[in-house]
């Protein structure tokens, strides 16, 4: 199994609070992604990174920011959480741009 | 932009039945196509892929053929097992041929003993 760890795995927070989700990989892969999974929508790309300090927006980036200061860590931040950001968040990594992604186990976020 | 449409689930089958999960796509250019599977409580994992027209991807008894003429990539398996119960996602590469994958909404498969 690819070495991907997401933390926290579960979080409940209140509207307006900041939240940071962490993705840590031990594979030294170049590409990292954050997706959110919602019923009826499948997975939608939030942000991705193609190297240290190199990030770009995905399909649903509003309300989210990311940072990647080291190869192994990719952080997703919700500056002020809203109820619409209640979701399951998945981190994924890939060594090359082949479409073969390795996913973490997900982080379930509930915003009350 | 590129998009993918999957059949709605859940799909409920008896063990050893034949499985088809439909996937059609809209795309510019020549995308690569993928099927990912998500077992309960886990992240997604790649099941199979095809990178050009008429390619057949296969893995673990599952198959899918890249049909450009019908813009389809249907997933099939001849004899399903209870352990195949999962959610299956069809995906394709984005409009700029980048590998920021676009996923379908997923189809839940439930196989009964």
mmCIF file of N, CA and C in Angstrom, chain B:
data_model
loop_
_atom_site.group_PDB
_atom_site.id
_atom_site.type_symbol
_atom_site.label_atom_id
_atom_site.label_comp_id
_atom_site.label_asym_id
_atom_site.label_seq_id
_atom_site.Cartn_x
_atom_site.Cartn_y
_atom_site.Cartn_z
ATOM 1 N N UNK B 1 -16.358 21.426 -21.041
ATOM 2 C CA UNK B 1 -15.222 20.645 -20.605
ATOM 3 C C UNK B 1 -15.538 19.175 -20.611
ATOM 4 N N UNK B 2 -14.525 18.409 -20.278
ATOM 5 C CA UNK B 2 -14.711 16.957 -20.223
ATOM 6 C C UNK B 2 -15.630 16.566 -19.076
ATOM 7 N N UNK B 3 -16.405 15.527 -19.299
ATOM 8 C CA UNK B 3 -17.304 15.054 -18.253
ATOM 9 C C UNK B 3 -17.568 13.572 -18.438
ATOM 10 N N UNK B 4 -18.081 12.946 -17.392
ATOM 11 C CA UNK B 4 -18.378 11.520 -17.459
ATOM 12 C C UNK B 4 -19.703 11.253 -16.752
ATOM 13 N N UNK B 5 -20.486 10.359 -17.316
ATOM 14 C CA UNK B 5 -21.794 10.002 -16.774
ATOM 15 C C UNK B 5 -21.839 8.509 -16.508
ATOM 16 N N UNK B 6 -22.206 8.154 -15.292
ATOM 17 C CA UNK B 6 -22.334 6.748 -14.925
ATOM 18 C C UNK B 6 -23.779 6.415 -14.633
ATOM 19 N N UNK B 7 -24.117 5.135 -14.782
ATOM 20 C CA UNK B 7 -25.446 4.695 -14.412
ATOM 21 C C UNK B 7 -25.637 4.830 -12.917
ATOM 22 N N UNK B 8 -26.848 5.170 -12.523
ATOM 23 C CA UNK B 8 -27.130 5.317 -11.110
ATOM 24 C C UNK B 8 -27.256 3.947 -10.480
ATOM 25 N N UNK B 9 -26.876 3.879 -9.235
ATOM 26 C CA UNK B 9 -27.049 2.630 -8.513
ATOM 27 C C UNK B 9 -28.139 2.768 -7.468
ATOM 28 N N UNK B 10 -28.193 1.872 -6.530
ATOM 29 C CA UNK B 10 -27.284 0.737 -6.450
ATOM 30 C C UNK B 10 -27.640 -0.369 -7.443
ATOM 31 N N UNK B 11 -26.629 -1.108 -7.827
ATOM 32 C CA UNK B 11 -26.813 -2.300 -8.623
ATOM 33 C C UNK B 11 -26.717 -3.490 -7.673
ATOM 34 N N UNK B 12 -27.768 -4.288 -7.647
ATOM 35 C CA UNK B 12 -27.803 -5.446 -6.753
ATOM 36 C C UNK B 12 -27.823 -6.715 -7.585
ATOM 37 N N UNK B 13 -26.865 -7.590 -7.349
ATOM 38 C CA UNK B 13 -26.753 -8.832 -8.099
ATOM 39 C C UNK B 13 -26.544 -10.003 -7.145
ATOM 40 N N UNK B 14 -26.873 -11.170 -7.637
ATOM 41 C CA UNK B 14 -26.550 -12.393 -6.908
ATOM 42 C C UNK B 14 -25.147 -12.834 -7.290
ATOM 43 N N UNK B 15 -24.502 -13.538 -6.393
ATOM 44 C CA UNK B 15 -23.154 -14.047 -6.665
ATOM 45 C C UNK B 15 -23.155 -14.849 -7.960
ATOM 46 N N UNK B 16 -22.099 -14.699 -8.745
ATOM 47 C CA UNK B 16 -21.876 -15.375 -10.030
ATOM 48 C C UNK B 16 -22.670 -14.759 -11.176
ATOM 49 N N UNK B 17 -23.408 -13.710 -10.942
ATOM 50 C CA UNK B 17 -24.118 -13.025 -12.022
ATOM 51 C C UNK B 17 -23.144 -12.202 -12.856
ATOM 52 N N UNK B 18 -23.605 -11.827 -14.059
ATOM 53 C CA UNK B 18 -22.809 -10.980 -14.957
ATOM 54 C C UNK B 18 -23.046 -9.519 -14.611
ATOM 55 N N UNK B 19 -21.959 -8.759 -14.614
ATOM 56 C CA UNK B 19 -22.030 -7.355 -14.235
ATOM 57 C C UNK B 19 -21.720 -6.458 -15.425
ATOM 58 N N UNK B 20 -22.533 -5.434 -15.589
ATOM 59 C CA UNK B 20 -22.216 -4.315 -16.471
ATOM 60 C C UNK B 20 -22.533 -3.028 -15.740
ATOM 61 N N UNK B 21 -21.577 -2.127 -15.693
ATOM 62 C CA UNK B 21 -21.812 -0.775 -15.184
ATOM 63 C C UNK B 21 -21.473 0.176 -16.330
ATOM 64 N N UNK B 22 -22.475 0.948 -16.725
ATOM 65 C CA UNK B 22 -22.306 1.813 -17.887
ATOM 66 C C UNK B 22 -21.591 3.110 -17.549
ATOM 67 N N UNK B 23 -20.736 3.539 -18.475
ATOM 68 C CA UNK B 23 -20.031 4.801 -18.351
ATOM 69 C C UNK B 23 -19.928 5.415 -19.736
ATOM 70 N N UNK B 24 -20.394 6.648 -19.886
ATOM 71 C CA UNK B 24 -20.209 7.375 -21.133
ATOM 72 C C UNK B 24 -19.517 8.691 -20.822
ATOM 73 N N UNK B 25 -18.852 9.232 -21.807
ATOM 74 C CA UNK B 25 -18.068 10.427 -21.555
ATOM 75 C C UNK B 25 -18.254 11.459 -22.655
ATOM 76 N N UNK B 26 -17.944 12.688 -22.327
ATOM 77 C CA UNK B 26 -17.868 13.796 -23.268
ATOM 78 C C UNK B 26 -16.478 14.379 -23.130
ATOM 79 N N UNK B 27 -15.781 14.528 -24.249
ATOM 80 C CA UNK B 27 -14.406 15.004 -24.148
ATOM 81 C C UNK B 27 -13.949 15.630 -25.443
ATOM 82 N N UNK B 28 -13.030 16.562 -25.314
ATOM 83 C CA UNK B 28 -12.303 17.060 -26.472
ATOM 84 C C UNK B 28 -10.972 16.318 -26.513
ATOM 85 N N UNK B 29 -10.492 16.102 -27.696
ATOM 86 C CA UNK B 29 -9.230 15.395 -27.818
ATOM 87 C C UNK B 29 -9.383 13.915 -27.542
ATOM 88 N N UNK B 30 -8.337 13.340 -26.989
ATOM 89 C CA UNK B 30 -8.293 11.893 -26.784
ATOM 90 C C UNK B 30 -7.934 11.587 -25.336
ATOM 91 N N UNK B 31 -8.934 11.588 -24.467
ATOM 92 C CA UNK B 31 -8.643 11.380 -23.050
ATOM 93 C C UNK B 31 -8.246 9.944 -22.761
ATOM 94 N N UNK B 32 -7.597 9.744 -21.653
ATOM 95 C CA UNK B 32 -7.425 8.406 -21.099
ATOM 96 C C UNK B 32 -8.606 8.138 -20.165
ATOM 97 N N UNK B 33 -8.978 6.859 -20.060
ATOM 98 C CA UNK B 33 -10.156 6.474 -19.282
ATOM 99 C C UNK B 33 -9.761 5.486 -18.190
ATOM 100 N N UNK B 34 -10.473 5.579 -17.060
ATOM 101 C CA UNK B 34 -10.106 4.797 -15.891
ATOM 102 C C UNK B 34 -11.363 4.291 -15.175
ATOM 103 N N UNK B 35 -11.201 3.172 -14.495
ATOM 104 C CA UNK B 35 -12.156 2.734 -13.481
ATOM 105 C C UNK B 35 -11.414 2.609 -12.166
ATOM 106 N N UNK B 36 -11.993 3.270 -11.148
ATOM 107 C CA UNK B 36 -11.488 3.168 -9.793
ATOM 108 C C UNK B 36 -12.559 2.477 -8.942
ATOM 109 N N UNK B 37 -12.114 1.801 -7.870
ATOM 110 C CA UNK B 37 -13.035 1.109 -6.975
ATOM 111 C C UNK B 37 -12.785 1.578 -5.542
ATOM 112 N N UNK B 38 -13.872 1.730 -4.803
ATOM 113 C CA UNK B 38 -13.779 2.141 -3.389
ATOM 114 C C UNK B 38 -14.502 1.116 -2.536
ATOM 115 N N UNK B 39 -13.738 0.370 -1.758
ATOM 116 C CA UNK B 39 -14.325 -0.585 -0.820
ATOM 117 C C UNK B 39 -14.745 0.169 0.449
ATOM 118 N N UNK B 40 -15.690 -0.374 1.181
ATOM 119 C CA UNK B 40 -16.216 0.331 2.361
ATOM 120 C C UNK B 40 -15.125 0.807 3.308
ATOM 121 N N UNK B 41 -15.191 2.092 3.643
ATOM 122 C CA UNK B 41 -14.255 2.659 4.616
ATOM 123 C C UNK B 41 -12.858 2.922 4.096
ATOM 124 N N UNK B 42 -12.669 2.790 2.791
ATOM 125 C CA UNK B 42 -11.328 2.960 2.241
ATOM 126 C C UNK B 42 -11.303 4.084 1.211
ATOM 127 N N UNK B 43 -10.091 4.439 0.789
ATOM 128 C CA UNK B 43 -9.940 5.351 -0.324
ATOM 129 C C UNK B 43 -10.088 4.604 -1.646
ATOM 130 N N UNK B 44 -10.054 5.350 -2.736
ATOM 131 C CA UNK B 44 -10.189 4.732 -4.050
ATOM 132 C C UNK B 44 -8.891 4.056 -4.453
ATOM 133 N N UNK B 45 -9.025 3.054 -5.290
ATOM 134 C CA UNK B 45 -7.842 2.436 -5.878
ATOM 135 C C UNK B 45 -8.106 2.147 -7.346
ATOM 136 N N UNK B 46 -7.074 2.265 -8.144
ATOM 137 C CA UNK B 46 -7.207 2.052 -9.576
ATOM 138 C C UNK B 46 -7.537 0.604 -9.859
ATOM 139 N N UNK B 47 -8.568 0.385 -10.683
ATOM 140 C CA UNK B 47 -8.954 -0.963 -11.070
ATOM 141 C C UNK B 47 -8.384 -1.300 -12.460
ATOM 142 N N UNK B 48 -8.605 -0.402 -13.421
ATOM 143 C CA UNK B 48 -8.072 -0.612 -14.761
ATOM 144 C C UNK B 48 -8.089 0.697 -15.529
ATOM 145 N N UNK B 49 -7.381 0.710 -16.665
ATOM 146 C CA UNK B 49 -7.340 1.930 -17.461
ATOM 147 C C UNK B 49 -7.143 1.590 -18.933
ATOM 148 N N UNK B 50 -7.447 2.568 -19.791
ATOM 149 C CA UNK B 50 -7.211 2.451 -21.223
ATOM 150 C C UNK B 50 -6.813 3.825 -21.734
ATOM 151 N N UNK B 51 -5.806 3.870 -22.563
ATOM 152 C CA UNK B 51 -5.264 5.161 -22.962
ATOM 153 C C UNK B 51 -5.593 5.555 -24.396
ATOM 154 N N UNK B 52 -6.117 4.637 -25.209
ATOM 155 C CA UNK B 52 -6.480 5.019 -26.572
ATOM 156 C C UNK B 52 -7.633 4.153 -27.049
ATOM 157 N N UNK B 53 -8.251 4.611 -28.123
ATOM 158 C CA UNK B 53 -9.430 3.936 -28.657
ATOM 159 C C UNK B 53 -9.149 2.460 -28.950
ATOM 160 N N UNK B 54 -10.131 1.620 -28.610
ATOM 161 C CA UNK B 54 -10.119 0.174 -28.796
ATOM 162 C C UNK B 54 -9.228 -0.565 -27.806
ATOM 163 N N UNK B 55 -8.543 0.156 -26.947
ATOM 164 C CA UNK B 55 -7.789 -0.493 -25.872
ATOM 165 C C UNK B 55 -8.762 -1.168 -24.922
ATOM 166 N N UNK B 56 -8.352 -2.333 -24.406
ATOM 167 C CA UNK B 56 -9.137 -2.990 -23.371
ATOM 168 C C UNK B 56 -8.303 -3.026 -22.104
ATOM 169 N N UNK B 57 -8.839 -2.464 -21.041
ATOM 170 C CA UNK B 57 -8.203 -2.572 -19.732
ATOM 171 C C UNK B 57 -8.802 -3.761 -18.996
ATOM 172 N N UNK B 58 -7.971 -4.447 -18.213
ATOM 173 C CA UNK B 58 -8.481 -5.594 -17.468
ATOM 174 C C UNK B 58 -7.703 -5.780 -16.183
ATOM 175 N N UNK B 59 -8.419 -6.289 -15.171
ATOM 176 C CA UNK B 59 -7.779 -6.531 -13.876
ATOM 177 C C UNK B 59 -8.775 -7.266 -12.993
ATOM 178 N N UNK B 60 -8.342 -8.268 -12.292
ATOM 179 C CA UNK B 60 -9.168 -8.997 -11.312
ATOM 180 C C UNK B 60 -10.472 -9.515 -11.922
ATOM 181 N N UNK B 61 -10.463 -9.840 -13.199
ATOM 182 C CA UNK B 61 -11.656 -10.354 -13.856
ATOM 183 C C UNK B 61 -12.551 -9.278 -14.434
ATOM 184 N N UNK B 62 -12.264 -8.023 -14.139
ATOM 185 C CA UNK B 62 -13.009 -6.905 -14.707
ATOM 186 C C UNK B 62 -12.379 -6.493 -16.037
ATOM 187 N N UNK B 63 -13.244 -6.019 -16.947
ATOM 188 C CA UNK B 63 -12.767 -5.545 -18.241
ATOM 189 C C UNK B 63 -13.557 -4.305 -18.637
ATOM 190 N N UNK B 64 -12.904 -3.450 -19.447
ATOM 191 C CA UNK B 64 -13.597 -2.309 -20.047
ATOM 192 C C UNK B 64 -12.875 -1.959 -21.327
ATOM 193 N N UNK B 65 -13.640 -1.657 -22.378
ATOM 194 C CA UNK B 65 -13.062 -1.324 -23.675
ATOM 195 C C UNK B 65 -13.364 0.118 -24.024
ATOM 196 N N UNK B 66 -12.347 0.835 -24.448
ATOM 197 C CA UNK B 66 -12.428 2.249 -24.837
ATOM 198 C C UNK B 66 -13.093 2.313 -26.219
ATOM 199 N N UNK B 67 -14.359 2.745 -26.244
ATOM 200 C CA UNK B 67 -15.121 2.817 -27.484
ATOM 201 C C UNK B 67 -15.292 4.269 -27.876
ATOM 202 N N UNK B 68 -14.506 4.713 -28.856
ATOM 203 C CA UNK B 68 -14.577 6.118 -29.252
ATOM 204 C C UNK B 68 -15.863 6.410 -30.018
ATOM 205 N N UNK B 69 -16.327 5.433 -30.801
ATOM 206 C CA UNK B 69 -17.506 5.677 -31.637
ATOM 207 C C UNK B 69 -18.767 5.872 -30.809
ATOM 208 N N UNK B 70 -18.807 5.230 -29.631
ATOM 209 C CA UNK B 70 -19.972 5.385 -28.754
ATOM 210 C C UNK B 70 -19.636 6.181 -27.500
ATOM 211 N N UNK B 71 -18.440 6.720 -27.433
ATOM 212 C CA UNK B 71 -17.916 7.458 -26.261
ATOM 213 C C UNK B 71 -18.283 6.745 -24.968
ATOM 214 N N UNK B 72 -17.890 5.468 -24.899
ATOM 215 C CA UNK B 72 -18.241 4.665 -23.730
ATOM 216 C C UNK B 72 -17.052 3.896 -23.206
ATOM 217 N N UNK B 73 -17.169 3.488 -21.940
ATOM 218 C CA UNK B 73 -16.120 2.701 -21.285
ATOM 219 C C UNK B 73 -16.815 1.865 -20.215
ATOM 220 N N UNK B 74 -17.667 0.955 -20.649
ATOM 221 C CA UNK B 74 -18.484 0.172 -19.730
ATOM 222 C C UNK B 74 -17.654 -0.880 -19.005
ATOM 223 N N UNK B 75 -17.917 -1.028 -17.723
ATOM 224 C CA UNK B 75 -17.200 -2.012 -16.908
ATOM 225 C C UNK B 75 -17.985 -3.317 -16.889
ATOM 226 N N UNK B 76 -17.300 -4.443 -17.098
ATOM 227 C CA UNK B 76 -17.953 -5.748 -17.120
ATOM 228 C C UNK B 76 -17.153 -6.764 -16.306
ATOM 229 N N UNK B 77 -17.908 -7.715 -15.755
ATOM 230 C CA UNK B 77 -17.280 -8.869 -15.121
ATOM 231 C C UNK B 77 -18.209 -10.047 -15.310
ATOM 232 N N UNK B 78 -17.644 -11.166 -15.660
ATOM 233 C CA UNK B 78 -18.455 -12.320 -16.018
ATOM 234 C C UNK B 78 -19.152 -12.988 -14.838
ATOM 235 N N UNK B 79 -18.549 -12.949 -13.660
ATOM 236 C CA UNK B 79 -19.101 -13.656 -12.514
ATOM 237 C C UNK B 79 -18.675 -12.909 -11.250
ATOM 238 N N UNK B 80 -19.613 -12.166 -10.666
ATOM 239 C CA UNK B 80 -19.243 -11.343 -9.518
ATOM 240 C C UNK B 80 -19.244 -12.159 -8.233
ATOM 241 N N UNK B 81 -18.478 -11.680 -7.278
ATOM 242 C CA UNK B 81 -18.388 -12.289 -5.958
ATOM 243 C C UNK B 81 -18.845 -11.281 -4.900
ATOM 244 N N UNK B 82 -19.179 -11.798 -3.740
ATOM 245 C CA UNK B 82 -19.598 -10.913 -2.652
ATOM 246 C C UNK B 82 -18.526 -9.870 -2.369
ATOM 247 N N UNK B 83 -17.273 -10.266 -2.503
ATOM 248 C CA UNK B 83 -16.153 -9.356 -2.224
ATOM 249 C C UNK B 83 -16.028 -8.220 -3.241
ATOM 250 N N UNK B 84 -16.783 -8.278 -4.316
ATOM 251 C CA UNK B 84 -16.788 -7.186 -5.307
ATOM 252 C C UNK B 84 -17.710 -6.042 -4.899
ATOM 253 N N UNK B 85 -18.458 -6.220 -3.835
ATOM 254 C CA UNK B 85 -19.348 -5.165 -3.359
ATOM 255 C C UNK B 85 -18.528 -3.929 -3.008
ATOM 256 N N UNK B 86 -18.830 -2.824 -3.664
ATOM 257 C CA UNK B 86 -18.029 -1.607 -3.533
ATOM 258 C C UNK B 86 -18.703 -0.511 -4.346
ATOM 259 N N UNK B 87 -18.080 0.658 -4.365
ATOM 260 C CA UNK B 87 -18.522 1.737 -5.247
ATOM 261 C C UNK B 87 -17.494 1.872 -6.369
ATOM 262 N N UNK B 88 -17.980 1.925 -7.601
ATOM 263 C CA UNK B 88 -17.121 1.977 -8.772
ATOM 264 C C UNK B 88 -17.241 3.340 -9.445
ATOM 265 N N UNK B 89 -16.088 3.940 -9.733
ATOM 266 C CA UNK B 89 -16.037 5.269 -10.330
ATOM 267 C C UNK B 89 -15.360 5.208 -11.698
ATOM 268 N N UNK B 90 -16.028 5.780 -12.666
ATOM 269 C CA UNK B 90 -15.432 5.980 -13.974
ATOM 270 C C UNK B 90 -14.755 7.353 -13.972
ATOM 271 N N UNK B 91 -13.630 7.497 -14.654
ATOM 272 C CA UNK B 91 -12.912 8.768 -14.655
ATOM 273 C C UNK B 91 -12.195 8.961 -15.979
ATOM 274 N N UNK B 92 -11.917 10.221 -16.308
ATOM 275 C CA UNK B 92 -11.137 10.520 -17.500
ATOM 276 C C UNK B 92 -10.235 11.709 -17.237
ATOM 277 N N UNK B 93 -9.274 11.862 -18.118
ATOM 278 C CA UNK B 93 -8.369 12.989 -17.987
ATOM 279 C C UNK B 93 -9.059 14.278 -18.422
ATOM 280 N N UNK B 94 -8.525 15.384 -17.931
ATOM 281 C CA UNK B 94 -9.149 16.675 -18.169
ATOM 282 C C UNK B 94 -8.960 17.188 -19.587
ATOM 283 N N UNK B 95 -9.569 18.335 -19.860
ATOM 284 C CA UNK B 95 -9.623 18.922 -21.189
ATOM 285 C C UNK B 95 -8.256 19.238 -21.751
ATOM 286 N N UNK B 96 -7.347 19.602 -20.883
ATOM 287 C CA UNK B 96 -6.015 19.960 -21.344
ATOM 288 C C UNK B 96 -5.093 18.749 -21.354
ATOM 289 N N UNK B 97 -5.698 17.575 -21.358
ATOM 290 C CA UNK B 97 -4.971 16.307 -21.324
ATOM 291 C C UNK B 97 -4.128 16.141 -20.075
ATOM 292 N N UNK B 98 -4.359 17.009 -19.107
ATOM 293 C CA UNK B 98 -3.639 16.840 -17.848
ATOM 294 C C UNK B 98 -4.220 15.646 -17.103
ATOM 295 N N UNK B 99 -3.500 15.197 -16.126
ATOM 296 C CA UNK B 99 -3.963 14.053 -15.373
ATOM 297 C C UNK B 99 -4.660 14.469 -14.091
ATOM 298 N N UNK B 100 -5.321 15.637 -14.125
ATOM 299 C CA UNK B 100 -6.234 15.999 -13.046
ATOM 300 C C UNK B 100 -7.540 15.301 -13.404
ATOM 301 N N UNK B 101 -7.758 14.158 -12.825
ATOM 302 C CA UNK B 101 -8.871 13.321 -13.252
ATOM 303 C C UNK B 101 -10.226 13.929 -12.947
ATOM 304 N N UNK B 102 -11.178 13.652 -13.834
ATOM 305 C CA UNK B 102 -12.583 14.010 -13.634
ATOM 306 C C UNK B 102 -13.331 12.719 -13.384
ATOM 307 N N UNK B 103 -14.033 12.656 -12.258
ATOM 308 C CA UNK B 103 -14.708 11.424 -11.848
ATOM 309 C C UNK B 103 -16.208 11.500 -12.084
ATOM 310 N N UNK B 104 -16.789 10.354 -12.378
ATOM 311 C CA UNK B 104 -18.229 10.227 -12.378
ATOM 312 C C UNK B 104 -18.754 10.168 -10.953
ATOM 313 N N UNK B 105 -20.065 10.077 -10.817
ATOM 314 C CA UNK B 105 -20.690 10.134 -9.494
ATOM 315 C C UNK B 105 -20.616 8.821 -8.735
ATOM 316 N N UNK B 106 -20.160 7.774 -9.387
ATOM 317 C CA UNK B 106 -20.014 6.487 -8.711
ATOM 318 C C UNK B 106 -21.259 5.625 -8.811
ATOM 319 N N UNK B 107 -21.034 4.322 -8.863
ATOM 320 C CA UNK B 107 -22.123 3.337 -8.884
ATOM 321 C C UNK B 107 -21.856 2.312 -7.798
ATOM 322 N N UNK B 108 -22.805 2.194 -6.896
ATOM 323 C CA UNK B 108 -22.639 1.225 -5.809
ATOM 324 C C UNK B 108 -23.100 -0.140 -6.271
ATOM 325 N N UNK B 109 -22.270 -1.139 -6.061
ATOM 326 C CA UNK B 109 -22.589 -2.528 -6.390
ATOM 327 C C UNK B 109 -22.731 -3.316 -5.105
ATOM 328 N N UNK B 110 -23.841 -4.044 -4.992
ATOM 329 C CA UNK B 110 -24.062 -4.932 -3.857
ATOM 330 C C UNK B 110 -24.274 -6.324 -4.392
ATOM 331 N N UNK B 111 -23.415 -7.245 -3.985
ATOM 332 C CA UNK B 111 -23.520 -8.630 -4.426
ATOM 333 C C UNK B 111 -23.989 -9.469 -3.252
ATOM 334 N N UNK B 112 -25.097 -10.173 -3.461
ATOM 335 C CA UNK B 112 -25.682 -11.018 -2.404
ATOM 336 C C UNK B 112 -25.242 -12.460 -2.588
ATOM 337 N N UNK B 113 -25.012 -13.163 -1.464
ATOM 338 C CA UNK B 113 -24.589 -14.575 -1.548
ATOM 339 C C UNK B 113 -25.665 -15.440 -2.202
#
